[in-house]
Amino acid sequence: MDFIAVFKRVVPFFLTFAAGLAIASFFVPLTAPSFKWESKRYNRGYHHKCREMQSEVELLRNENLRLKLEVEQIRTAGPGPEFEVPTPPAPQTWKRPVAIQ
């Protein structure tokens, strides 16, 4: 391969790459990323939300345990008092109206 053939392949690649970077710079900043995650989390109240969610989870666990114990007590108590469920009255049927002639 001679110099002209390499030049014809390399130059369009770099021109296309530069054009792609130029177009992408309109949508994405080309600066170095900042890895200051901790400061952003503190500023947004991340830890406050996390503590709030942990306390809510603890309350839900306690309520779940209380309900499980309540169900277990009902199961061990045996059958409840027997009572008769009243039956509802039968629905009334309607008669088709007679056409007047």
Short mmCIF file of N, CA and C in Angstrom, two decimals:
data_model
loop_
_atom_site.label_atom_id
_atom_site.label_comp_id
_atom_site.label_asym_id
_atom_site.label_seq_id
_atom_site.Cartn_x
_atom_site.Cartn_y
_atom_site.Cartn_z
N MET A 1 0.83 -1.18 0.00
CA MET A 1 0.00 0.00 0.00
C MET A 1 0.87 1.24 0.00
N ASP A 2 0.46 2.13 -0.76
CA ASP A 2 1.22 3.37 -0.80
C ASP A 2 0.59 4.40 0.14
N PHE A 3 1.23 5.52 0.25
CA PHE A 3 0.82 6.57 1.18
C PHE A 3 -0.55 7.14 0.82
N ILE A 4 -0.86 7.26 -0.44
CA ILE A 4 -2.14 7.83 -0.89
C ILE A 4 -3.30 6.94 -0.47
N ALA A 5 -3.16 5.62 -0.57
CA ALA A 5 -4.23 4.70 -0.20
C ALA A 5 -4.51 4.77 1.30
N VAL A 6 -3.43 4.83 2.11
CA VAL A 6 -3.61 4.96 3.56
C VAL A 6 -4.25 6.31 3.87
N PHE A 7 -3.79 7.34 3.21
CA PHE A 7 -4.33 8.69 3.43
C PHE A 7 -5.82 8.72 3.10
N LYS A 8 -6.23 8.05 2.03
CA LYS A 8 -7.63 8.04 1.62
C LYS A 8 -8.52 7.30 2.62
N ARG A 9 -7.95 6.37 3.36
CA ARG A 9 -8.74 5.63 4.35
C ARG A 9 -8.71 6.28 5.73
N VAL A 10 -7.60 6.84 6.12
CA VAL A 10 -7.45 7.38 7.48
C VAL A 10 -8.10 8.75 7.60
N VAL A 11 -7.91 9.62 6.64
CA VAL A 11 -8.45 10.98 6.73
C VAL A 11 -9.98 10.98 6.80
N PRO A 12 -10.72 10.24 5.98
CA PRO A 12 -12.17 10.24 6.14
C PRO A 12 -12.62 9.70 7.51
N PHE A 13 -11.87 8.73 8.03
CA PHE A 13 -12.22 8.21 9.35
C PHE A 13 -12.11 9.32 10.40
N PHE A 14 -11.01 10.04 10.42
CA PHE A 14 -10.82 11.09 11.42
C PHE A 14 -11.80 12.25 11.20
N LEU A 15 -12.10 12.56 9.94
CA LEU A 15 -13.08 13.63 9.69
C LEU A 15 -14.48 13.20 10.17
N THR A 16 -14.85 11.96 9.94
CA THR A 16 -16.14 11.45 10.40
C THR A 16 -16.19 11.41 11.92
N PHE A 17 -15.09 10.99 12.54
CA PHE A 17 -15.01 10.95 13.99
C PHE A 17 -15.16 12.35 14.59
N ALA A 18 -14.48 13.32 14.00
CA ALA A 18 -14.55 14.70 14.48
C ALA A 18 -15.97 15.25 14.30
N ALA A 19 -16.60 14.94 13.18
CA ALA A 19 -17.98 15.40 12.95
C ALA A 19 -18.92 14.75 13.98
N GLY A 20 -18.72 13.49 14.29
CA GLY A 20 -19.54 12.82 15.30
C GLY A 20 -19.37 13.44 16.67
N LEU A 21 -18.13 13.77 17.03
CA LEU A 21 -17.90 14.44 18.31
C LEU A 21 -18.54 15.82 18.34
N ALA A 22 -18.48 16.52 17.25
CA ALA A 22 -19.08 17.85 17.20
C ALA A 22 -20.60 17.76 17.36
N ILE A 23 -21.21 16.81 16.69
CA ILE A 23 -22.66 16.66 16.81
C ILE A 23 -23.04 16.18 18.21
N ALA A 24 -22.26 15.25 18.77
CA ALA A 24 -22.55 14.73 20.11
C ALA A 24 -22.37 15.81 21.17
N SER A 25 -21.49 16.77 20.95
CA SER A 25 -21.25 17.81 21.95
C SER A 25 -22.47 18.69 22.15
N PHE A 26 -23.39 18.70 21.21
CA PHE A 26 -24.63 19.46 21.40
C PHE A 26 -25.54 18.77 22.43
N PHE A 27 -25.45 17.46 22.54
CA PHE A 27 -26.34 16.70 23.41
C PHE A 27 -25.70 16.26 24.72
N VAL A 28 -24.39 16.02 24.70
CA VAL A 28 -23.68 15.51 25.88
C VAL A 28 -22.47 16.39 26.11
N PRO A 29 -22.26 16.85 27.35
CA PRO A 29 -21.05 17.63 27.61
C PRO A 29 -19.81 16.74 27.51
N LEU A 30 -18.78 17.23 26.90
CA LEU A 30 -17.57 16.45 26.70
C LEU A 30 -16.54 16.67 27.79
N THR A 31 -16.97 17.19 28.94
CA THR A 31 -16.06 17.40 30.05
C THR A 31 -15.84 16.08 30.78
N ALA A 32 -14.83 16.05 31.62
CA ALA A 32 -14.54 14.85 32.40
C ALA A 32 -15.66 14.66 33.43
N PRO A 33 -16.08 13.44 33.67
CA PRO A 33 -17.16 13.21 34.63
C PRO A 33 -16.68 13.48 36.05
N SER A 34 -17.59 13.98 36.86
CA SER A 34 -17.25 14.22 38.26
C SER A 34 -17.76 13.04 39.07
N PHE A 35 -16.91 12.47 39.88
CA PHE A 35 -17.27 11.31 40.68
C PHE A 35 -17.48 11.69 42.14
N LYS A 36 -18.15 12.79 42.36
CA LYS A 36 -18.42 13.26 43.72
C LYS A 36 -19.80 12.77 44.14
N TRP A 37 -19.95 11.45 44.22
CA TRP A 37 -21.26 10.88 44.53
C TRP A 37 -21.68 11.19 45.96
N GLU A 38 -20.75 11.12 46.88
CA GLU A 38 -21.10 11.30 48.28
C GLU A 38 -21.65 12.69 48.55
N SER A 39 -21.03 13.72 47.99
CA SER A 39 -21.51 15.07 48.26
C SER A 39 -22.89 15.29 47.65
N LYS A 40 -23.15 14.69 46.49
CA LYS A 40 -24.46 14.83 45.87
C LYS A 40 -25.53 14.13 46.70
N ARG A 41 -25.19 12.97 47.25
CA ARG A 41 -26.17 12.23 48.04
C ARG A 41 -26.52 12.99 49.31
N TYR A 42 -25.51 13.57 49.96
CA TYR A 42 -25.78 14.32 51.18
C TYR A 42 -26.65 15.53 50.88
N ASN A 43 -26.38 16.19 49.78
CA ASN A 43 -27.14 17.38 49.43
C ASN A 43 -28.59 17.07 49.11
N ARG A 44 -28.86 15.90 48.58
CA ARG A 44 -30.22 15.54 48.18
C ARG A 44 -31.00 14.88 49.31
N GLY A 45 -30.42 14.77 50.48
CA GLY A 45 -31.12 14.16 51.59
C GLY A 45 -31.21 12.65 51.47
N TYR A 46 -30.23 12.05 50.84
CA TYR A 46 -30.25 10.61 50.61
C TYR A 46 -30.30 9.84 51.92
N HIS A 47 -29.46 10.23 52.87
CA HIS A 47 -29.40 9.48 54.12
C HIS A 47 -30.66 9.66 54.94
N HIS A 48 -31.25 10.84 54.87
CA HIS A 48 -32.51 11.06 55.59
C HIS A 48 -33.60 10.15 55.04
N LYS A 49 -33.69 10.06 53.72
CA LYS A 49 -34.69 9.19 53.10
C LYS A 49 -34.42 7.74 53.45
N CYS A 50 -33.15 7.36 53.47
CA CYS A 50 -32.77 5.99 53.76
C CYS A 50 -33.18 5.64 55.20
N ARG A 51 -32.90 6.52 56.16
CA ARG A 51 -33.29 6.28 57.55
C ARG A 51 -34.81 6.22 57.67
N GLU A 52 -35.49 7.10 56.97
CA GLU A 52 -36.95 7.11 57.00
C GLU A 52 -37.51 5.79 56.47
N MET A 53 -36.95 5.31 55.37
CA MET A 53 -37.41 4.04 54.80
C MET A 53 -37.08 2.87 55.73
N GLN A 54 -35.92 2.90 56.38
CA GLN A 54 -35.56 1.83 57.31
C GLN A 54 -36.52 1.78 58.48
N SER A 55 -36.90 2.95 59.00
CA SER A 55 -37.85 2.95 60.11
C SER A 55 -39.22 2.47 59.65
N GLU A 56 -39.63 2.82 58.44
CA GLU A 56 -40.90 2.35 57.91
C GLU A 56 -40.88 0.83 57.72
N VAL A 57 -39.76 0.30 57.22
CA VAL A 57 -39.64 -1.14 57.05
C VAL A 57 -39.71 -1.84 58.40
N GLU A 58 -39.08 -1.26 59.42
CA GLU A 58 -39.12 -1.85 60.76
C GLU A 58 -40.54 -1.85 61.31
N LEU A 59 -41.29 -0.77 61.10
CA LEU A 59 -42.67 -0.72 61.55
C LEU A 59 -43.52 -1.77 60.83
N LEU A 60 -43.30 -1.94 59.53
CA LEU A 60 -44.05 -2.94 58.77
C LEU A 60 -43.70 -4.35 59.22
N ARG A 61 -42.44 -4.59 59.54
CA ARG A 61 -42.05 -5.92 60.04
C ARG A 61 -42.73 -6.22 61.38
N ASN A 62 -42.75 -5.20 62.27
CA ASN A 62 -43.40 -5.39 63.56
C ASN A 62 -44.89 -5.66 63.39
N GLU A 63 -45.54 -4.92 62.51
CA GLU A 63 -46.97 -5.13 62.27
C GLU A 63 -47.22 -6.51 61.67
N ASN A 64 -46.36 -6.93 60.76
CA ASN A 64 -46.48 -8.25 60.15
C ASN A 64 -46.34 -9.34 61.21
N LEU A 65 -45.37 -9.19 62.11
CA LEU A 65 -45.18 -10.16 63.18
C LEU A 65 -46.40 -10.19 64.10
N ARG A 66 -46.95 -9.02 64.44
CA ARG A 66 -48.12 -8.94 65.30
C ARG A 66 -49.31 -9.65 64.65
N LEU A 67 -49.49 -9.43 63.35
CA LEU A 67 -50.60 -10.07 62.65
C LEU A 67 -50.41 -11.59 62.57
N LYS A 68 -49.17 -12.04 62.35
CA LYS A 68 -48.91 -13.47 62.32
C LYS A 68 -49.22 -14.11 63.67
N LEU A 69 -48.83 -13.43 64.76
CA LEU A 69 -49.13 -13.96 66.09
C LEU A 69 -50.63 -13.98 66.34
N GLU A 70 -51.32 -12.97 65.89
CA GLU A 70 -52.77 -12.92 66.05
C GLU A 70 -53.45 -14.07 65.30
N VAL A 71 -52.99 -14.34 64.08
CA VAL A 71 -53.55 -15.44 63.30
C VAL A 71 -53.26 -16.77 64.00
N GLU A 72 -52.05 -16.91 64.52
CA GLU A 72 -51.69 -18.15 65.21
C GLU A 72 -52.54 -18.35 66.46
N GLN A 73 -52.83 -17.27 67.18
CA GLN A 73 -53.70 -17.38 68.36
C GLN A 73 -55.10 -17.81 67.96
N ILE A 74 -55.61 -17.28 66.88
CA ILE A 74 -56.95 -17.65 66.42
C ILE A 74 -56.97 -19.12 66.02
N ARG A 75 -55.90 -19.60 65.38
CA ARG A 75 -55.84 -21.00 64.96
C ARG A 75 -55.79 -21.94 66.17
N THR A 76 -55.00 -21.58 67.17
CA THR A 76 -54.86 -22.45 68.34
C THR A 76 -56.07 -22.39 69.25
N ALA A 77 -56.86 -21.34 69.18
CA ALA A 77 -58.04 -21.21 70.04
C ALA A 77 -59.13 -22.20 69.63
N GLY A 78 -59.05 -22.75 68.46
CA GLY A 78 -60.05 -23.70 68.01
C GLY A 78 -61.18 -22.98 67.30
N PRO A 79 -62.22 -23.75 66.98
CA PRO A 79 -63.33 -23.13 66.26
C PRO A 79 -64.06 -22.12 67.13
N GLY A 80 -64.54 -21.10 66.53
CA GLY A 80 -65.25 -20.05 67.23
C GLY A 80 -66.67 -20.48 67.55
N PRO A 81 -67.43 -19.61 68.15
CA PRO A 81 -68.81 -19.96 68.50
C PRO A 81 -69.63 -20.18 67.24
N GLU A 82 -70.48 -21.18 67.33
CA GLU A 82 -71.34 -21.49 66.19
C GLU A 82 -72.52 -20.53 66.17
N PHE A 83 -72.84 -20.04 65.05
CA PHE A 83 -74.02 -19.19 64.90
C PHE A 83 -74.60 -19.42 63.52
N GLU A 84 -75.88 -19.17 63.43
CA GLU A 84 -76.59 -19.42 62.19
C GLU A 84 -76.62 -18.14 61.37
N VAL A 85 -76.27 -18.28 60.12
CA VAL A 85 -76.30 -17.14 59.21
C VAL A 85 -77.69 -17.06 58.61
N PRO A 86 -78.38 -15.92 58.79
CA PRO A 86 -79.72 -15.82 58.22
C PRO A 86 -79.67 -15.82 56.70
N THR A 87 -80.58 -16.54 56.10
CA THR A 87 -80.62 -16.59 54.64
C THR A 87 -81.40 -15.39 54.13
N PRO A 88 -80.95 -14.79 53.07
CA PRO A 88 -81.67 -13.63 52.54
C PRO A 88 -82.97 -14.08 51.88
N PRO A 89 -83.95 -13.18 51.82
CA PRO A 89 -85.21 -13.55 51.18
C PRO A 89 -85.00 -13.78 49.69
N ALA A 90 -85.85 -14.62 49.13
CA ALA A 90 -85.75 -14.93 47.71
C ALA A 90 -86.09 -13.69 46.89
N PRO A 91 -85.40 -13.48 45.80
CA PRO A 91 -85.70 -12.31 44.98
C PRO A 91 -87.09 -12.46 44.34
N GLN A 92 -87.76 -11.33 44.23
CA GLN A 92 -89.09 -11.36 43.62
C GLN A 92 -88.95 -11.43 42.11
N THR A 93 -89.82 -12.22 41.52
CA THR A 93 -89.81 -12.31 40.07
C THR A 93 -90.79 -11.29 39.52
N TRP A 94 -90.57 -10.84 38.35
CA TRP A 94 -91.47 -9.88 37.73
C TRP A 94 -92.16 -10.54 36.56
N LYS A 95 -93.36 -10.08 36.34
CA LYS A 95 -94.13 -10.61 35.22
C LYS A 95 -94.06 -9.65 34.05
N ARG A 96 -94.00 -10.23 32.89
CA ARG A 96 -93.95 -9.41 31.69
C ARG A 96 -95.29 -8.67 31.58
N PRO A 97 -95.23 -7.37 31.34
CA PRO A 97 -96.47 -6.61 31.18
C PRO A 97 -97.24 -7.07 29.95
N VAL A 98 -98.53 -7.10 30.08
CA VAL A 98 -99.39 -7.53 28.98
C VAL A 98 -99.67 -6.32 28.09
N ALA A 99 -99.51 -6.51 26.82
CA ALA A 99 -99.77 -5.41 25.88
C ALA A 99 -101.27 -5.18 25.77
N ILE A 100 -101.64 -3.91 25.83
CA ILE A 100 -103.06 -3.55 25.70
C ILE A 100 -103.40 -3.49 24.23
N GLN A 101 -104.52 -4.17 23.88
CA GLN A 101 -104.89 -4.19 22.46
C GLN A 101 -106.11 -3.36 22.20
#
